[in-house]
Short mmCIF file of C-alpha atoms in Angstrom, two decimals:
data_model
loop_
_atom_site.label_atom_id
_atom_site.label_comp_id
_atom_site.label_asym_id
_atom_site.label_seq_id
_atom_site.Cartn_x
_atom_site.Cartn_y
_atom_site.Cartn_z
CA UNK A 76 -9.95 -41.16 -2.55
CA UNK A 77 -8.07 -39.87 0.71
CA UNK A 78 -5.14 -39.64 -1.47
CA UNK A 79 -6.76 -37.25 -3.80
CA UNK A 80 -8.10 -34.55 -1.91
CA UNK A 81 -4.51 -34.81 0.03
CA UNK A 82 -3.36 -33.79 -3.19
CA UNK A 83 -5.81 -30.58 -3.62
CA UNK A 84 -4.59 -29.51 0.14
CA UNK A 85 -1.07 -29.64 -0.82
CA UNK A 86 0.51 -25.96 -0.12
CA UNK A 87 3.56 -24.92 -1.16
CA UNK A 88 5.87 -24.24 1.88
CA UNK A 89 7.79 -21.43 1.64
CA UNK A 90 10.07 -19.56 4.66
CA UNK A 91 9.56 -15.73 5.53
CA UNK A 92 12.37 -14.26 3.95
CA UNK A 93 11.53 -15.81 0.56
CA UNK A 94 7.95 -14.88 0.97
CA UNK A 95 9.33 -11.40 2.12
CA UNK A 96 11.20 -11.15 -1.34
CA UNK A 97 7.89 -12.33 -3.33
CA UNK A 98 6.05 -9.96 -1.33
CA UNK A 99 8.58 -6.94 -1.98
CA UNK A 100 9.43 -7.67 -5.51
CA UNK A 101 5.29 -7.69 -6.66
CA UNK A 102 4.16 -5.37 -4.76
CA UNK A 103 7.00 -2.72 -6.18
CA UNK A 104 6.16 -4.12 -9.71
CA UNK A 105 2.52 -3.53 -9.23
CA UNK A 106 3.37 -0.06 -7.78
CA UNK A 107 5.74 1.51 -10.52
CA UNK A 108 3.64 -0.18 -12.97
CA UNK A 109 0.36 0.94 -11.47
CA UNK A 110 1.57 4.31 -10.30
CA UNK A 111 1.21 5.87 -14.41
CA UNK A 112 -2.45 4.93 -14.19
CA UNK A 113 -2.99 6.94 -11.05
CA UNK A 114 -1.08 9.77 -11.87
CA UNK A 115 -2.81 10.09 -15.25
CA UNK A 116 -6.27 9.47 -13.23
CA UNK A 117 -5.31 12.21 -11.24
CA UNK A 118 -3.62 14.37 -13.69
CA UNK A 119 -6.80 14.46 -16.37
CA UNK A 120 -9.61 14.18 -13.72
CA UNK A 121 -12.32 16.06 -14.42
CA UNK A 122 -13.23 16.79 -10.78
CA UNK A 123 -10.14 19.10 -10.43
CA UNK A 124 -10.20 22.38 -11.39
CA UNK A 125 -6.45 22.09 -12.32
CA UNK A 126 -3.90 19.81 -13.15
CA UNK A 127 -1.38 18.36 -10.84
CA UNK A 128 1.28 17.89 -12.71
CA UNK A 129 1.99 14.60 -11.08
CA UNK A 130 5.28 13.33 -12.51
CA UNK A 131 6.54 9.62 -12.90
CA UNK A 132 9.23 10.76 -10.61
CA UNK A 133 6.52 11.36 -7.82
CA UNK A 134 6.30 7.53 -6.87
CA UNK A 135 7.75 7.81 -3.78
CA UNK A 136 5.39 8.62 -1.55
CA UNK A 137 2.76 6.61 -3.45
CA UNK A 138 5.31 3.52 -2.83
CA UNK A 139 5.29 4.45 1.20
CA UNK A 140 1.19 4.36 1.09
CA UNK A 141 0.56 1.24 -0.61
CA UNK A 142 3.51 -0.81 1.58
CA UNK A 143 1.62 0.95 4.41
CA UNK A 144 -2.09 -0.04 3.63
CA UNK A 145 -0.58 -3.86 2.46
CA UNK A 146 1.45 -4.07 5.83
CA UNK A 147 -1.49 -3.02 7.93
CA UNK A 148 -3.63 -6.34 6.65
CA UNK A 149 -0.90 -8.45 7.97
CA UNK A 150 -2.53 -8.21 11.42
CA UNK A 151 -5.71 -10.06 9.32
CA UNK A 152 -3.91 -12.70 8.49
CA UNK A 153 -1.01 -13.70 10.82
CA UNK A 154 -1.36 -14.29 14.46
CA UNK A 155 0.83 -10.99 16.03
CA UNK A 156 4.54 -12.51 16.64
CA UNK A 157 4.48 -13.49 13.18
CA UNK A 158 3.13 -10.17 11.60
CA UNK A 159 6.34 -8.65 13.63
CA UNK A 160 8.77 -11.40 12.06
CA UNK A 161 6.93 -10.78 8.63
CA UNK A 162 7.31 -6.93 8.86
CA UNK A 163 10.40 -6.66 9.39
CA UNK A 164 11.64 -9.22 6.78
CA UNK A 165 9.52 -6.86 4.25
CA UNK A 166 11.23 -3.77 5.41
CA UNK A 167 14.44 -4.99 5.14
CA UNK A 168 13.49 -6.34 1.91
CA UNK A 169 12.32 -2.71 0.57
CA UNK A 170 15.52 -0.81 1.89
CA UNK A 171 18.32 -3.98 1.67
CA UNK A 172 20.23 -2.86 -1.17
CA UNK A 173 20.70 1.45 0.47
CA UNK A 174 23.91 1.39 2.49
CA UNK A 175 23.41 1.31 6.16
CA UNK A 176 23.58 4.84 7.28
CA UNK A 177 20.80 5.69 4.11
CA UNK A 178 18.91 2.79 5.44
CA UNK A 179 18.39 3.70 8.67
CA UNK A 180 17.42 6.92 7.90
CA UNK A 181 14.67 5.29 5.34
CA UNK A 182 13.69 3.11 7.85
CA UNK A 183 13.49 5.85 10.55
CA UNK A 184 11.48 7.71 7.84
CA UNK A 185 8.94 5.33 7.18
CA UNK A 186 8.45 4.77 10.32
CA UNK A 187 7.61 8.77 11.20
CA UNK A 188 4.76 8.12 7.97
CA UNK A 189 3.33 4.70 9.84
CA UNK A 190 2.32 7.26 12.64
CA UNK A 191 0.47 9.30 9.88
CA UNK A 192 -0.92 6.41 8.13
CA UNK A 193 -2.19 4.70 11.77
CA UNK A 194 -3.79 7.95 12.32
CA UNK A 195 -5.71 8.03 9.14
CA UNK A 196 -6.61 4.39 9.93
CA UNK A 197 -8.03 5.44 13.23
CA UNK A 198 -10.38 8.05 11.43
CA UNK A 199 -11.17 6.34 8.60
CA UNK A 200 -11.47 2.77 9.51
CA UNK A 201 -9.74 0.96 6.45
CA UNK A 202 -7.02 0.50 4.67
CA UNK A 203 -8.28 1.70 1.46
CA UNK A 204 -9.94 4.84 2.94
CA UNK A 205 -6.66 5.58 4.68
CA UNK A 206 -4.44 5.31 1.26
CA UNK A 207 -7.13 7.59 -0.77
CA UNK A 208 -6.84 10.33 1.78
CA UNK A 209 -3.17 9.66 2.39
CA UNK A 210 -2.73 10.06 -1.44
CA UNK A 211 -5.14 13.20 -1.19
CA UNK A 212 -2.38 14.74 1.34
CA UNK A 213 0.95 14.07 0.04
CA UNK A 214 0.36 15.14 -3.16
CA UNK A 215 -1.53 18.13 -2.17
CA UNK A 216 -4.90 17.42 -3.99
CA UNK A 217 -6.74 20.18 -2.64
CA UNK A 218 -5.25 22.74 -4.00
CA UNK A 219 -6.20 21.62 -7.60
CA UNK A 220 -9.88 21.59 -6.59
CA UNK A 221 -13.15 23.71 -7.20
CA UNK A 222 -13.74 26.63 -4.56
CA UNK A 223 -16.26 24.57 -2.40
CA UNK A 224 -14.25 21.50 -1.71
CA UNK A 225 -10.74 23.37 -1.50
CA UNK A 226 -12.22 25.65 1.59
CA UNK A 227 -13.77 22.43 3.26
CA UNK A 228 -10.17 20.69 2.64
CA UNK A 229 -11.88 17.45 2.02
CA UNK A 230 -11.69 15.57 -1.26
CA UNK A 231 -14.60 15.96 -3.62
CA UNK A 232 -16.35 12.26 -3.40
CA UNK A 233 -16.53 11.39 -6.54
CA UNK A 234 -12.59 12.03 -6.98
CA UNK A 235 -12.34 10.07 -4.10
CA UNK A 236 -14.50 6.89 -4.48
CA UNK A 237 -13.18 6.85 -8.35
CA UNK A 238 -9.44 6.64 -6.70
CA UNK A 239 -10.56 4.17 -3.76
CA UNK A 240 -11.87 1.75 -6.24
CA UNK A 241 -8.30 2.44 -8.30
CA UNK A 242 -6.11 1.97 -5.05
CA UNK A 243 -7.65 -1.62 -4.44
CA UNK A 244 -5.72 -3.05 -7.40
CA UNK A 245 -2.70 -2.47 -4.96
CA UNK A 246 -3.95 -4.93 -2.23
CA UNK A 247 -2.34 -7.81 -1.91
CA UNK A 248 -4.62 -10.64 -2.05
CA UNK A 249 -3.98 -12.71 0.90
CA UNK A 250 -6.85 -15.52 0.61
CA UNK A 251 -4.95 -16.35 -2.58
CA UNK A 252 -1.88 -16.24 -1.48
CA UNK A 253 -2.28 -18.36 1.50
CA UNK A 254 -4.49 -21.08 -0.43
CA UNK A 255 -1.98 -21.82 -2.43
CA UNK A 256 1.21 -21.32 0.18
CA UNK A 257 2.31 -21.85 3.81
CA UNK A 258 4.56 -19.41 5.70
CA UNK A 259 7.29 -20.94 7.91
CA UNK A 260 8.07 -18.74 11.02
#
C-alpha cells in the first residue's frame, strides 16, 4: 500500500533551464496562436465605435503583456531567490537566439515595460486586470470607442470584462504544472 501512493506522488524532476524552455516555447505557442482570437475580438467588437485594424503583425506588444502578467505569478509560486533564477532563465529563453547587441537592447526594453506593467499592477491589483488595461493602452483602444467612454479614457466594461475573461486563457497554470513536476534550483 505505501508503495502505491509513492507511486501517485512521483513528480517528474526537471532543472530550470529545461523548465525555462517548456515555459518559453508554450507560452509563445499559446500567444501567436491565441493572439488571432483577440485581435478578431477586438477588431469586430461591437462595443467600439470603430475598427482597429489590429493586424497579425501587431503581436508584439501583446507577447510583452502576457510574459509580463505570467512572470508576475512566479512570486506565487516560488520562494524569491528562485523566482530571480527562474526569470532570468525565461528571459534569456525569449531573446536567446537575437545577437547580443539586439538582445540587450530587448532586454533593456522589456524591462522599461515591467515598470509600466508593475504600475498597472499597483492600481489594479491583478494580473489579469493589469494585461486588459495594458492591452487597452498599447493598442490605443480608446480611440475606437463611443463619445462617453473615449472622453473618460477608460475602457467601456463590457469590452473589458469580455477581454479579461479572454486574456485568462494565457495564464499559465501553475497548480498543474507543479503537481505533476519539480523544479531543481
Amino acid at each position: 500500500m505505501i508503495k502505491f501512493f509513492s507511486l501517485l506522488s512521483k513528480k517528474s524532476k526537471i532543472n530550470v533551464g529545461d523548465a525555462s524552455e517548456i515555459y518559453r516555447s508554450a507560452l509563445d505557442e499559446v500567444i501567436y496562436e491565441g493572439f488571432i482570437e483577440i485581435k478578431d475580438f477586438i477588431n469586430q467588437n461591437n462595443n467600439l465605435e470603430n475598427n482597429p485594424n489590429l493586424q497579425s503583425t501587431d503581436v508584439k506588444w501583446f507577447r510583452l503583456i502576457i510574459y509580463l502578467g505570467n512572470l508576475h505569478q512566479l512570486k506565487s509560486n516560488f520562494e524569491e531567490e528562485e523566482v530571480l533564477v527562474f526569470r532570468n532563465a525565461i528571459l534569456d529563453q525569449m531573446f536567446g537566439d537575437l545577437d547580443e547587441s539586439k538582445k540587450l537592447l530587448s532586454i533593456e526594453s522589456f524591462l522599461d515595460y515591467e515598470k509600466y506593467f508593475d504600475e498597472l499592477l499597483r492600481e489594479y491589483n491583478s494580473e489579469i486586470d493589469a494585461m486588459a488595461y495594458a492591452v487597452f493602452e498599447k493598442y490605443n483602444i480608446n480611440d475606437f470607442q463611443g463619445a462617453l467612454f473615449k472622453r473618460k479614457n477608460k475602457p467601456n466594461p463590457i469590452f473589458l470584462n469580455e477581454l479579461k475573461n479572454l486574456l485568462k486563457h494565457f495564464l499559465w497554470n501553475w497548480k498543474d504544472y507543479l503537481s505533476k513536476n519539480k523544479i531543481k534550483f
